[in-house]
Structure formats: C-alpha cells, structure tokens
Tab-separated table of C-alpha atoms and ligand atoms in Angstrom:
chain	number	residue	atom	x	y	z
A	251	VAL	CA	-0.002	0.007	-0.008
A	252	VAL	CA	1.381	3.387	-0.993
A	253	ASN	CA	0.321	6.416	1.039
A	254	TYR	CA	1.560	9.983	0.903
A	255	ALA	CA	3.887	10.947	3.722
A	256	PRO	CA	1.980	13.054	6.290
A	257	PHE	CA	2.586	16.830	6.117
A	258	THR	CA	1.335	20.159	7.482
A	259	LEU	CA	-0.955	22.170	5.156
A	260	LEU	CA	1.044	25.330	5.907
A	261	PRO	CA	4.695	25.956	6.720
A	262	SER	CA	5.315	26.788	10.356
A	263	ALA	CA	6.916	29.984	11.678
A	264	VAL	CA	10.484	29.465	12.944
A	265	PRO	CA	12.515	32.277	14.524
A	266	SER	CA	15.433	32.885	12.052
A	267	ALA	CA	17.959	33.569	14.757
A	268	LEU	CA	17.329	30.087	16.268
A	269	PHE	CA	17.369	28.483	12.885
A	270	GLU	CA	20.762	30.050	12.116
A	271	GLN	CA	22.021	29.056	15.583
A	272	ALA	CA	21.081	25.395	14.889
A	273	TYR	CA	23.020	25.466	11.592
A	274	ALA	CA	25.978	27.217	13.170
A	275	VAL	CA	26.510	24.575	15.854
A	276	GLN	CA	26.150	21.495	13.621
A	277	GLN	CA	29.825	21.190	12.681
A	278	ASP	CA	30.666	21.368	16.318
A	279	PHE	CA	28.352	18.492	17.049
A	280	ASN	CA	29.783	16.454	14.217
A	281	LEU	CA	33.210	16.844	15.728
A	282	LEU	CA	31.956	16.025	19.131
A	283	VAL	CA	30.207	12.810	18.129
A	284	ASP	CA	33.351	11.806	16.192
A	285	ALA	CA	35.589	12.565	19.209
A	286	ILE	CA	33.330	10.470	21.548
A	287	SER	CA	33.364	7.568	19.103
A	288	GLN	CA	37.213	7.484	19.327
A	289	ASN	CA	37.319	7.806	23.076
A	290	LYS	CA	37.162	4.244	24.471
A	291	GLU	CA	37.610	5.333	28.102
A	292	PHE	CA	34.868	7.906	27.918
A	293	LEU	CA	32.395	5.445	26.430
A	294	GLU	CA	33.375	2.747	28.869
A	295	HIS	CA	33.127	5.026	31.955
A	296	THR	CA	29.817	6.794	30.858
A	297	LEU	CA	28.007	3.652	29.877
A	298	ALA	CA	29.171	1.474	32.808
A	299	SER	CA	26.001	1.909	34.913
A	300	THR	CA	23.701	1.722	31.830
A	301	ILE	CA	25.248	-1.551	30.716
A	302	LYS	CA	24.399	-3.142	34.005
A	303	ALA	CA	20.764	-2.244	33.679
A	304	ASP	CA	20.155	-2.367	29.938
A	305	ASP	CA	20.877	-5.472	27.955
A	306	PHE	CA	20.628	-3.851	24.478
A	307	THR	CA	23.277	-1.205	25.264
A	308	ALA	CA	25.392	-4.014	26.866
A	309	ARG	CA	25.332	-6.119	23.659
A	310	LEU	CA	26.290	-3.179	21.530
A	311	PHE	CA	29.027	-2.325	23.908
A	312	ARG	CA	30.384	-5.926	23.823
A	313	ILE	CA	30.651	-5.764	20.027
A	314	HIS	CA	32.374	-2.406	20.366
A	315	MET	CA	34.956	-3.911	22.732
A	316	GLN	CA	35.497	-7.046	20.694
A	317	VAL	CA	36.190	-5.040	17.536
A	318	LEU	CA	38.643	-2.806	19.364
A	319	GLU	CA	40.485	-5.795	20.815
A	320	GLU	CA	40.856	-7.407	17.381
A	321	GLY	CA	42.103	-4.094	15.961
A	322	LEU	CA	39.942	-1.862	13.723
A	323	ALA	CA	40.020	-2.931	10.112
A	324	GLN	CA	38.123	0.188	9.165
A	325	SER	CA	40.138	3.247	8.407
A	326	VAL	CA	37.569	5.546	6.760
A	327	PHE	CA	34.659	6.785	8.927
A	328	LEU	CA	31.381	8.300	7.874
A	329	GLY	CA	28.917	9.980	10.234
A	330	ILE	CA	25.345	11.018	9.267
A	331	ASN	CA	23.560	12.475	12.234
A	332	ARG	CA	20.601	14.672	12.976
A	333	SER	CA	20.594	17.019	15.927
A	334	ASP	CA	17.028	17.781	16.992
A	335	TYR	CA	15.749	20.874	18.775
A	336	MET	CA	12.621	22.498	20.161
A	337	PHE	CA	12.087	26.121	20.825
A	338	ASP	CA	11.663	26.561	24.514
A	339	CYS	CA	9.473	29.433	25.548
A	340	GLY	CA	11.027	31.266	28.507
A	341	VAL	CA	9.081	33.076	31.269
A	342	ASP	CA	9.392	36.322	29.292
A	343	GLY	CA	8.146	34.623	26.092
A	344	THR	CA	11.511	34.660	24.323
A	345	PRO	CA	12.116	31.353	22.521
A	346	ALA	CA	15.462	29.538	23.001
A	347	LEU	CA	16.930	26.702	20.966
A	348	LYS	CA	17.130	23.610	23.119
A	349	GLN	CA	18.538	20.321	21.924
A	350	ILE	CA	16.328	17.178	22.265
A	351	GLU	CA	18.923	14.664	21.158
A	352	ILE	CA	21.419	13.778	18.494
A	353	ASN	CA	20.488	10.778	16.352
A	354	THR	CA	23.709	9.027	15.224
A	355	ILE	CA	22.131	6.014	13.526
A	356	ALA	CA	19.396	5.750	10.880
A	357	ALA	CA	18.527	9.474	11.122
A	358	SER	CA	15.696	9.592	8.660
A	359	PHE	CA	13.449	11.883	6.545
A	360	GLY	CA	16.359	13.577	4.880
A	361	GLY	CA	15.054	12.236	1.620
A	362	LEU	CA	11.310	13.036	1.846
A	363	THR	CA	11.939	16.464	3.402
A	364	SER	CA	13.952	17.395	0.315
A	365	ARG	CA	10.542	17.680	-1.377
A	366	THR	CA	8.442	19.433	1.282
A	367	ALA	CA	9.536	22.993	0.553
A	368	ALA	CA	8.170	22.542	-2.953
A	369	VAL	CA	4.842	21.238	-1.600
A	370	HIS	CA	4.494	24.181	0.767
A	371	GLY	CA	5.497	26.631	-1.875
A	372	GLN	CA	2.757	25.263	-4.069
A	373	VAL	CA	0.157	25.564	-1.294
A	374	LEU	CA	1.111	29.157	-0.616
A	375	LYS	CA	0.844	30.051	-4.238
A	376	VAL	CA	-2.586	28.507	-4.434
A	377	LEU	CA	-3.532	30.675	-1.489
A	378	GLY	CA	-2.326	33.746	-3.392
A	379	LYS	CA	0.788	34.116	-1.313
A	380	SER	CA	3.511	34.014	-3.979
A	381	GLU	CA	5.662	36.483	-2.123
A	382	GLU	CA	5.668	34.225	0.977
A	383	ALA	CA	6.274	31.130	-1.245
A	384	SER	CA	9.412	32.661	-2.693
A	385	ARG	CA	10.805	33.112	0.800
A	386	LEU	CA	10.834	29.382	1.631
A	387	LEU	CA	14.416	28.187	1.717
A	388	PRO	CA	15.583	25.396	-0.628
A	389	ASN	CA	16.548	22.296	1.284
A	390	ASN	CA	18.115	19.112	-0.044
A	391	PRO	CA	19.528	16.821	2.690
A	392	SER	CA	19.362	13.809	0.390
A	393	LYS	CA	22.019	15.236	-1.731
A	394	GLY	CA	24.141	16.255	1.250
A	395	LEU	CA	23.880	12.760	2.724
A	396	ALA	CA	24.668	11.133	-0.567
A	397	LEU	CA	27.779	13.388	-0.907
A	398	GLY	CA	29.037	12.082	2.362
A	399	ILE	CA	28.386	8.450	1.386
A	400	ALA	CA	30.013	9.101	-2.005
A	401	LYS	CA	33.132	10.579	-0.341
A	402	ALA	CA	33.445	7.530	1.943
A	403	TRP	CA	33.001	5.205	-1.043
A	404	GLU	CA	35.707	7.076	-2.968
A	405	LEU	CA	38.200	6.928	-0.039
A	406	TYR	CA	37.541	3.241	0.479
A	407	GLY	CA	39.161	2.990	-2.959
A	408	SER	CA	37.556	0.223	-4.992
A	409	GLN	CA	35.724	1.221	-8.110
A	410	SER	CA	33.766	-2.001	-8.273
A	411	ALA	CA	32.634	-2.013	-4.642
A	412	VAL	CA	29.002	-1.169	-3.792
A	413	VAL	CA	27.159	0.802	-1.132
A	414	MET	CA	24.852	-1.444	0.945
A	415	PHE	CA	21.779	0.077	2.610
A	416	LEU	CA	20.917	-2.145	5.532
A	417	VAL	CA	17.154	-2.023	5.789
A	418	GLU	CA	14.399	-3.384	7.914
A	419	GLU	CA	12.544	-6.603	7.439
A	420	VAL	CA	9.373	-4.668	6.786
A	421	GLN	CA	10.273	-1.252	5.372
A	422	ARG	CA	7.638	1.473	5.694
A	423	ASN	CA	9.862	4.471	4.861
A	424	ILE	CA	11.419	3.150	1.617
A	425	PHE	CA	10.885	6.341	-0.476
A	426	ASP	CA	12.855	8.363	2.035
A	427	GLN	CA	15.806	6.003	1.440
A	428	ARG	CA	15.271	5.956	-2.343
A	429	CYS	CA	15.896	9.734	-2.498
A	430	VAL	CA	19.370	9.249	-1.109
A	431	GLU	CA	19.941	6.107	-3.114
A	432	ASN	CA	19.107	7.815	-6.386
A	433	GLU	CA	21.600	10.545	-5.658
A	434	LEU	CA	24.216	7.833	-5.453
A	435	TRP	CA	23.204	6.104	-8.742
A	436	ASN	CA	23.421	9.568	-10.384
A	437	ARG	CA	27.060	9.542	-9.343
A	438	ASN	CA	27.550	6.115	-10.811
A	439	ILE	CA	27.854	4.396	-7.456
A	440	ARG	CA	26.060	1.102	-7.167
A	441	VAL	CA	23.625	0.549	-4.339
A	442	ILE	CA	22.251	-2.702	-2.989
A	443	ARG	CA	19.539	-3.060	-0.296
A	444	LYS	CA	19.946	-5.889	2.204
A	445	ARG	CA	18.618	-7.026	5.577
A	446	PHE	CA	20.519	-8.424	8.504
A	447	ARG	CA	19.172	-11.807	7.513
A	448	ASP	CA	20.837	-11.520	4.071
A	449	VAL	CA	24.083	-10.566	5.708
A	450	PHE	CA	23.813	-13.586	7.994
A	451	GLU	CA	23.187	-15.895	5.054
A	452	LYS	CA	25.434	-14.443	2.340
A	453	GLY	CA	27.923	-12.057	3.948
A	454	SER	CA	31.555	-12.956	4.431
A	455	LEU	CA	35.002	-11.458	5.114
A	456	ASP	CA	38.179	-12.305	3.250
A	457	ASP	CA	41.667	-12.379	4.827
A	458	ALA	CA	42.019	-8.610	4.723
A	459	LYS	CA	38.484	-8.352	6.312
A	460	ARG	CA	37.002	-6.994	3.074
A	461	LEU	CA	33.213	-7.427	3.271
A	462	TYR	CA	31.468	-9.445	0.504
A	463	MET	CA	27.770	-9.832	-0.150
A	464	ASP	CA	27.049	-12.539	-2.772
A	465	GLY	CA	30.590	-12.147	-4.051
A	466	GLN	CA	30.233	-8.341	-4.342
A	467	GLU	CA	32.621	-6.224	-2.356
A	468	VAL	CA	30.919	-3.672	-0.091
A	469	ALA	CA	32.626	-0.231	0.505
A	470	VAL	CA	29.983	1.445	2.652
A	471	VAL	CA	27.206	0.007	4.946
A	472	TYR	CA	24.555	2.565	5.597
A	473	TYR	CA	22.361	1.429	8.458
A	474	ARG	CA	18.672	2.298	8.356
A	475	GLU	CA	18.087	-0.445	10.834
A	476	GLY	CA	19.668	-1.866	13.961
A	477	TYR	CA	18.838	0.856	16.496
A	478	VAL	CA	16.221	-0.930	18.636
A	479	PRO	CA	16.292	-4.303	20.371
A	480	GLU	CA	13.388	-5.519	18.230
A	481	ASN	CA	15.736	-5.381	15.183
A	482	TYR	CA	17.832	-8.227	16.522
A	483	ASP	CA	17.596	-11.972	17.013
A	484	GLN	CA	20.725	-14.119	17.512
A	485	GLN	CA	21.415	-14.299	13.780
A	486	ASN	CA	21.151	-10.528	13.405
A	487	TRP	CA	23.561	-9.936	16.225
A	488	GLU	CA	26.018	-12.240	14.454
A	489	ALA	CA	25.430	-10.307	11.256
A	490	ARG	CA	26.065	-7.059	13.073
A	491	LEU	CA	29.291	-8.390	14.470
A	492	LEU	CA	30.452	-9.488	11.009
A	493	LEU	CA	29.747	-6.027	9.597
A	494	GLU	CA	31.555	-4.311	12.454
A	495	ARG	CA	34.614	-6.452	12.143
A	496	SER	CA	34.910	-5.673	8.461
A	497	ARG	CA	36.907	-3.075	6.746
A	498	ALA	CA	33.870	-1.533	5.109
A	499	VAL	CA	32.911	1.989	6.124
A	500	LYS	CA	29.988	1.651	8.526
A	501	CYS	CA	27.628	4.567	8.806
A	502	PRO	CA	27.740	4.655	11.797
A	503	ASP	CA	30.315	2.304	13.281
A	504	ILE	CA	29.192	0.880	16.577
A	505	ALA	CA	31.168	3.373	18.674
A	506	THR	CA	29.323	6.222	16.947
A	507	GLN	CA	25.973	4.524	17.601
A	508	LEU	CA	26.913	4.308	21.281
A	509	ALA	CA	27.935	8.020	21.205
A	510	GLY	CA	24.250	8.731	20.504
A	511	THR	CA	22.819	7.156	23.594
A	512	LYS	CA	20.794	9.118	25.986
A	513	LYS	CA	23.281	8.320	28.793
A	514	VAL	CA	26.126	9.880	26.827
A	515	GLN	CA	23.929	13.013	26.193
A	516	GLN	CA	23.345	13.336	29.892
A	517	GLU	CA	27.005	12.969	30.609
A	518	LEU	CA	27.892	15.687	28.115
A	519	SER	CA	25.832	18.180	30.008
A	520	ARG	CA	28.016	17.815	33.113
A	521	PRO	CA	30.367	20.792	33.652
A	522	GLY	CA	33.814	20.036	32.203
A	523	THR	CA	32.930	17.065	30.044
A	524	LEU	CA	32.781	18.896	26.676
A	525	GLU	CA	36.039	20.654	27.556
A	526	ARG	CA	37.742	17.296	28.212
A	527	LEU	CA	36.430	15.755	24.988
A	528	LEU	CA	37.352	18.720	22.807
A	529	PRO	CA	40.319	20.468	24.425
A	530	GLY	CA	41.110	23.865	22.985
A	531	HIS	CA	37.698	24.202	21.238
A	532	THR	CA	36.414	26.868	23.645
A	533	GLU	CA	34.014	28.579	21.263
A	534	ALA	CA	32.604	25.368	19.901
A	535	VAL	CA	32.015	24.177	23.464
A	536	ALA	CA	30.122	27.391	24.366
A	537	ARG	CA	28.028	27.119	21.137
A	538	MET	CA	27.012	23.583	21.987
A	539	ARG	CA	26.390	24.151	25.695
A	540	ALA	CA	24.005	27.033	24.912
A	541	THR	CA	21.647	24.509	23.335
A	542	PHE	CA	21.619	22.052	26.247
A	543	ALA	CA	18.569	21.642	28.415
A	544	GLY	CA	18.970	20.356	31.977
A	545	LEU	CA	19.869	16.643	31.958
A	546	TYR	CA	20.219	14.507	35.110
A	547	SER	CA	21.569	11.094	36.000
A	548	LEU	CA	19.494	8.696	37.908
A	549	ASP	CA	22.473	6.503	38.850
A	550	VAL	CA	22.458	4.912	42.311
A	551	GLY	CA	23.685	7.486	44.834
A	552	GLU	CA	22.928	10.875	46.352
A	553	GLU	CA	22.641	12.792	43.153
A	554	GLY	CA	20.233	10.243	41.621
A	555	ASP	CA	18.127	10.111	44.845
A	556	LYS	CA	17.751	13.877	44.878
A	557	MET	CA	16.682	14.084	41.155
A	558	ALA	CA	14.282	11.139	41.536
A	559	ALA	CA	12.598	12.894	44.486
A	560	MET	CA	12.431	16.162	42.548
A	561	ALA	CA	10.838	14.628	39.525
A	562	ILE	CA	8.283	12.723	41.673
A	563	ALA	CA	7.335	15.948	43.377
A	564	ASP	CA	6.952	17.893	40.156
A	565	PRO	CA	6.625	15.522	37.222
A	566	ASP	CA	5.375	18.128	34.726
A	567	GLN	CA	8.799	19.811	34.708
A	568	PHE	CA	10.662	16.656	33.496
A	569	VAL	CA	10.749	13.949	30.845
A	570	LEU	CA	11.934	10.375	31.879
A	571	LYS	CA	13.875	8.744	29.052
A	572	PRO	CA	14.966	5.138	28.734
A	573	GLN	CA	17.963	4.161	26.545
A	574	ARG	CA	15.811	3.750	23.451
A	575	GLU	CA	15.482	5.364	20.012
A	576	GLY	CA	12.709	5.670	17.561
A	577	GLY	CA	10.093	7.615	19.551
A	578	GLY	CA	7.237	6.720	21.837
A	579	ASN	CA	9.385	5.525	24.752
A	580	ASN	CA	9.593	8.549	27.015
A	581	LEU	CA	7.401	9.062	30.092
A	582	TYR	CA	5.714	12.291	31.112
A	583	GLY	CA	3.534	13.701	33.847
A	584	GLU	CA	1.564	11.315	36.024
A	585	GLU	CA	2.982	8.221	34.209
A	586	LEU	CA	6.503	9.513	34.925
A	587	ARG	CA	5.634	9.857	38.517
A	588	GLN	CA	4.178	6.380	38.855
A	589	VAL	CA	7.112	4.651	37.113
A	590	LEU	CA	9.725	6.619	39.028
A	591	GLU	CA	8.080	5.851	42.327
A	592	LYS	CA	8.130	2.161	41.506
A	593	ILE	CA	11.760	1.987	40.568
A	594	ARG	CA	13.230	4.753	42.742
A	595	ASP	CA	15.037	2.375	45.102
A	596	SER	CA	15.941	-0.179	42.404
A	597	PRO	CA	19.066	-0.302	40.136
A	598	GLU	CA	16.649	-0.384	37.266
A	599	ARG	CA	16.515	3.434	37.724
A	600	THR	CA	19.937	3.674	36.046
A	601	SER	CA	18.508	2.560	32.707
A	602	TYR	CA	16.772	5.944	32.500
A	603	ILE	CA	17.849	9.563	32.380
A	604	LEU	CA	15.834	12.651	33.413
A	605	MET	CA	15.548	15.757	31.260
A	606	ASP	CA	13.978	19.201	31.786
A	607	LYS	CA	10.753	19.342	29.861
A	608	ILE	CA	10.920	21.867	27.006
A	609	LYS	CA	7.815	23.982	26.526
A	610	PRO	CA	7.353	25.511	23.099
A	611	GLN	CA	4.702	28.042	22.144
A	612	PRO	CA	2.004	26.206	20.210
A	613	ALA	CA	0.666	27.496	16.808
A	614	MET	CA	-2.397	26.411	14.738
A	615	ASN	CA	-1.994	24.222	11.619
A	616	TYR	CA	-3.681	21.442	9.727
A	617	LEU	CA	-2.014	17.980	9.885
A	618	LEU	CA	-2.663	16.066	6.716
A	619	ARG	CA	-2.462	12.288	6.995
A	620	ALA	CA	-3.717	9.601	4.759
A	621	HIS	CA	-7.189	8.361	5.847
A	622	SER	CA	-7.418	10.760	8.680
A	623	PRO	CA	-10.044	13.505	9.141
A	624	LEU	CA	-8.942	17.086	8.440
A	625	GLN	CA	-8.915	19.277	11.428
A	626	VAL	CA	-7.094	22.290	12.696
A	627	SER	CA	-4.857	21.547	15.677
A	628	GLU	CA	-2.690	23.335	18.144
A	629	CYS	CA	0.854	22.249	17.221
A	630	ILE	CA	4.435	22.367	18.218
A	631	SER	CA	7.519	21.801	16.000
A	632	GLU	CA	10.916	20.113	16.277
A	633	LEU	CA	13.741	21.279	14.067
A	634	GLY	CA	16.505	18.815	13.024
A	635	ILE	CA	19.753	19.663	11.296
A	636	PHE	CA	21.559	16.916	9.348
A	637	GLY	CA	25.256	16.641	9.896
A	638	VAL	CA	27.703	14.692	7.658
A	639	TYR	CA	31.376	14.144	8.191
A	640	VAL	CA	34.051	11.850	6.913
A	641	ARG	CA	37.320	10.974	8.636
A	642	GLN	CA	40.282	9.163	7.122
A	643	GLY	CA	42.485	7.834	9.869
A	644	LYS	CA	42.840	10.903	12.122
A	645	GLU	CA	42.104	13.512	9.460
A	646	ILE	CA	38.662	15.000	9.044
A	647	VAL	CA	38.131	15.334	5.303
A	648	MET	CA	34.449	16.561	5.275
A	649	ASN	CA	32.381	18.312	7.934
A	650	LYS	CA	29.087	19.802	6.953
A	651	ALA	CA	25.568	20.747	7.807
A	652	ALA	CA	23.577	18.995	5.069
A	653	GLY	CA	20.055	20.481	5.439
A	654	HIS	CA	17.161	20.542	7.798
A	655	LEU	CA	13.956	18.814	8.789
A	656	LEU	CA	10.994	20.366	10.516
A	657	ARG	CA	8.458	18.032	12.109
A	658	THR	CA	5.254	19.206	13.649
A	659	LYS	CA	2.711	17.484	15.884
A	660	ALA	CA	-0.371	18.243	17.779
A	661	ILE	CA	0.298	19.286	21.454
A	662	GLU	CA	-1.704	16.397	22.918
A	663	HIS	CA	1.035	14.018	21.798
A	664	ALA	CA	3.981	14.383	24.176
A	665	ASP	CA	6.151	11.925	22.305
A	666	GLY	CA	6.764	10.392	18.914
A	667	GLY	CA	8.035	11.286	15.477
A	668	VAL	CA	6.835	10.922	11.910
A	669	ALA	CA	7.553	7.209	11.796
A	670	ALA	CA	5.600	6.714	14.976
A	671	GLY	CA	2.579	8.248	13.258
A	672	VAL	CA	2.526	11.375	15.542
A	673	ALA	CA	4.516	14.105	13.835
A	674	VAL	CA	4.229	15.278	10.219
A	675	LEU	CA	6.649	16.826	7.709
A	676	ASP	CA	6.736	20.618	7.694
A	677	THR	CA	8.747	23.510	6.257
A	678	PRO	CA	10.195	26.332	8.320
A	679	TYR	CA	8.935	29.816	7.415
A	680	LEU	CA	11.557	32.038	8.934
A	681	VAL	CA	10.409	35.032	10.957
B	119	ADP	P1	13.796	9.168	20.511
B	119	ADP	O1	15.173	8.614	20.489
B	119	ADP	O2	12.787	8.116	20.901
B	119	ADP	O3	13.413	9.891	19.264
B	119	ADP	P2	13.759	11.704	21.860
B	119	ADP	O4	14.661	12.162	22.913
B	119	ADP	O5	13.959	12.360	20.463
B	119	ADP	O6	13.753	10.111	21.831
B	119	ADP	O7	12.262	11.983	22.380
B	119	ADP	C1	11.113	11.680	21.503
B	119	ADP	C2	10.159	12.828	21.419
B	119	ADP	O8	9.756	13.239	22.769
B	119	ADP	C3	10.814	14.106	20.838
B	119	ADP	O9	10.714	14.095	19.497
B	119	ADP	C4	10.014	15.241	21.533
B	119	ADP	O10	8.782	15.418	20.792
B	119	ADP	C5	9.650	14.695	22.864
B	119	ADP	N1	10.705	15.153	23.854
B	119	ADP	C6	11.858	14.535	24.122
B	119	ADP	N2	12.530	15.261	25.004
B	119	ADP	C7	11.723	16.282	25.413
B	119	ADP	C8	11.855	17.323	26.340
B	119	ADP	N3	12.940	17.441	27.132
B	119	ADP	N4	10.866	18.240	26.432
B	119	ADP	C9	9.709	18.030	25.675
B	119	ADP	N5	9.563	17.075	24.788
B	119	ADP	C10	10.561	16.166	24.667
B	120	MG	MG1	14.136	11.665	18.641
C-alpha cells in the first residue's frame, strides 16, 4: 500500500535567529560525536551503569569492545547524524533553541523532506501568497547525505565495490531512502539493499576483512536499521558483528551509535565534560552548551536520589527517558511519577535519564495524514539539522551541515516522530 507521507498544510513559523544558531552549531556536534566515538575510556566510563541495567546497550558495547580488541580494520569513517531541537518558551516569552537529542544512527526523513519546501511553496501560491512562497528556503539533505556516502565510498578506494543500505525486514519508509539512493546512482555508485538476514546468510569477510555480499565487495554499509532491540535476534547480532569487524565503512560504526545514547547525552551536560572531549575548542563548546537543556543522572547514589525525588514531586517539569531510540518511549507527567516511584529504590533506575521538559509556544496548523479527518490543531514543531562528516584515519576530510527537517505534531502528543505516526513533515517559514 502506498500512502503519501503526512505533512502540514502550511509551513510553520520558525525564529530565524534560532534556525541560524542550529546550523551554526552543527559542525561542532559532528566533531563532538566523532571525538566520543574514538574515546574508548569515555564510552566505557559513561555507559558502565547503563550496561548493568540495559541488555541492549550492553550487547552493542560488547561488540564495540571485541572489535577494538581485534584491531579496527576500518580506516575511513562516515557519520550522518541529525541534531533535533525544540524552541523553549522562556518566562518572558523569548524562545530559546534547546537540543532534544542527536541521532547518530538511521537518522531519517532527509530524503522526503527534500521535497516538502516545494509542496508548501505550491500551497502558498494557491492561497495567493507567492511572495511568501518565494521566501521558503531550498533544502536538499538527500544530496548532502549522498555526498558524504560518495566521499566515503571514494576513499575506500575500490571502483567495483558497492554501497549497501541495511534495511528493515518490513520497510515502511522506503521512499525516504530511495531519494538518497538515487543521488548515489546519479554519481555512478552502485547501491544494494539488504537485511541483517541476508548478511547472516550471504555475507563474508576475506583475509583482509573486506566485506562481500554474494561475491560483491561492499565499500559502505549505511544502516537504516539496527537501533532498537526488536531489530535483533541471535542471527542478526552475528550479522552485526560481522559487519563491524569488516573493513567496510559503517555509517555509523558501533562506537558512533553508542555516542548517540541518552546516557552519553546526559554525561555531556556535566560541567567540564565537553572541555575534556574537545580540548582547545572553547568557542565550539560554548555554542554547544548554549543549546543544552537540563539533563540528570538517575544513577544509584545521592545525586540520583535527589533528582528522583524532585521529579516525583513535580513531574510536569521533566521527561523520563529510557535508553531507546525511535520515539514513543519517554514518560511524562503522571505516568513518569508512577514509574519513577516504583523504581526509585531499584538499580533499574539507572536505565533511564531525566531531562527538563521543553515547553514551546503552540501554533495552529492542519495536519494532513492519509485516511485521517482534516482538522485544525494546536501544534508544536521540532527542528532537526543533518550533519555529515568523513574522517580518514585521524584526518577530518568533510564536515558539513547538510540540510534541515521540521516536524510538527499536535500538542496532545507528548512523544513520537513521523515514523511513530504522530508528527508530520513541515517546512520552516523564517520570521
Ligand atoms: P527518541 O530517541 O525516541 O526519538 P527523543 O529524545 O527524541 O527520543 O524523544 C522523543 C520525542 O519526545 C521528541 O521528538 C520530542 O517530541 C519529545 N521530547 C523529548 N525530550 C523532550 C523534552 N525534554 N521536552 C519536551 N519534549 C521532549
Ligand atoms: Mg528523537
């Protein structure tokens, strides 16, 4: 069944200063994620408590350690991430850019959103607002992402090798991926689409740890899968290990996936952590820190006890987040209070982090979704900036912001993105 992707009827107002701020900090975040991925001690130390409480993070971490012990075969690294923000409305009504999270694996909608500005431009013209239509910014993340993949493919250095998109068993968001794929074909780079199951059945490594699928050498593995426990059975874990051990450029490698965990995000907000990870980058550190909301550890100990008590007393000021990706996992309000009360004296508490709740100013819009009734809703938006970088050995050879994504949802949904059926695609109208 083919449905149109959900979208807002009208573009949503976004303060231009915050939009520019989000673009200006993206290269910093690229460098930060890359630095974390190379810092074994930091990941080990930061994730120690999470690994005890969360089996999924523990399994990823074990692969990370195994690959490091064997010695990395991979020498070219490609990161495609998306840093997401909401516009927090302060007491005086001034909006501030606050980061929700950085997605370091399978960050999606770069493809589909390359088309949304044209849709909204058309709608505005039909409404007789050509002047406004001409002010919508062009946006083409699919090209930016493909340029990163193409660079990694080129540096891998085998003309006949292919790019492998690792996709889900049941793929609902295929057209988003095709936009990126087509950009690669346009550059004469061959793309294959495979699942973990295919890798388990037909993947192999040669003596130099070159990865082969059906006898075809793979230069780049682009994961659009593998970020939630449900993506894995025992065979899929074995397939993941095979990919990670290989010399192919993984986007992301497992260390970069771990760099995107909620626990790492919380640790980054501690005073001094950014400075230690990026020594000498004073301005970059200040730019990044300016976007951080309050984040708190629930690790066993005094600090965690205090935060748990605070959140139970005033749950509407916080979001409780497990170490999961993909939307729909966070807890809010009364539910947050109940869950936290239940686990407050148990080590299970450490599989969550706490975050200050961001409160944006709602605006009215129509959310258009296949087979859903049309109604005007009070909405809030989340802005994402795509980051792309390539590193060869120790040298960064590409570091870019590759475009943006605006997603909008009705305020009654606390959580969930486009894939979760809650948010819809939007276009920023800068004000
Ligand atoms: P996931 O990895 O599941 O996408 P996120 O941290 O992005 O987790 O949270 C999912 C959604 O929950 C976000 O898209 C946002 O709508 C909402 N959300 C997350 N953190 C906050 C917060 N601190 N304040 C308000 N809403 C939040
Ligand atoms: Mg998210």
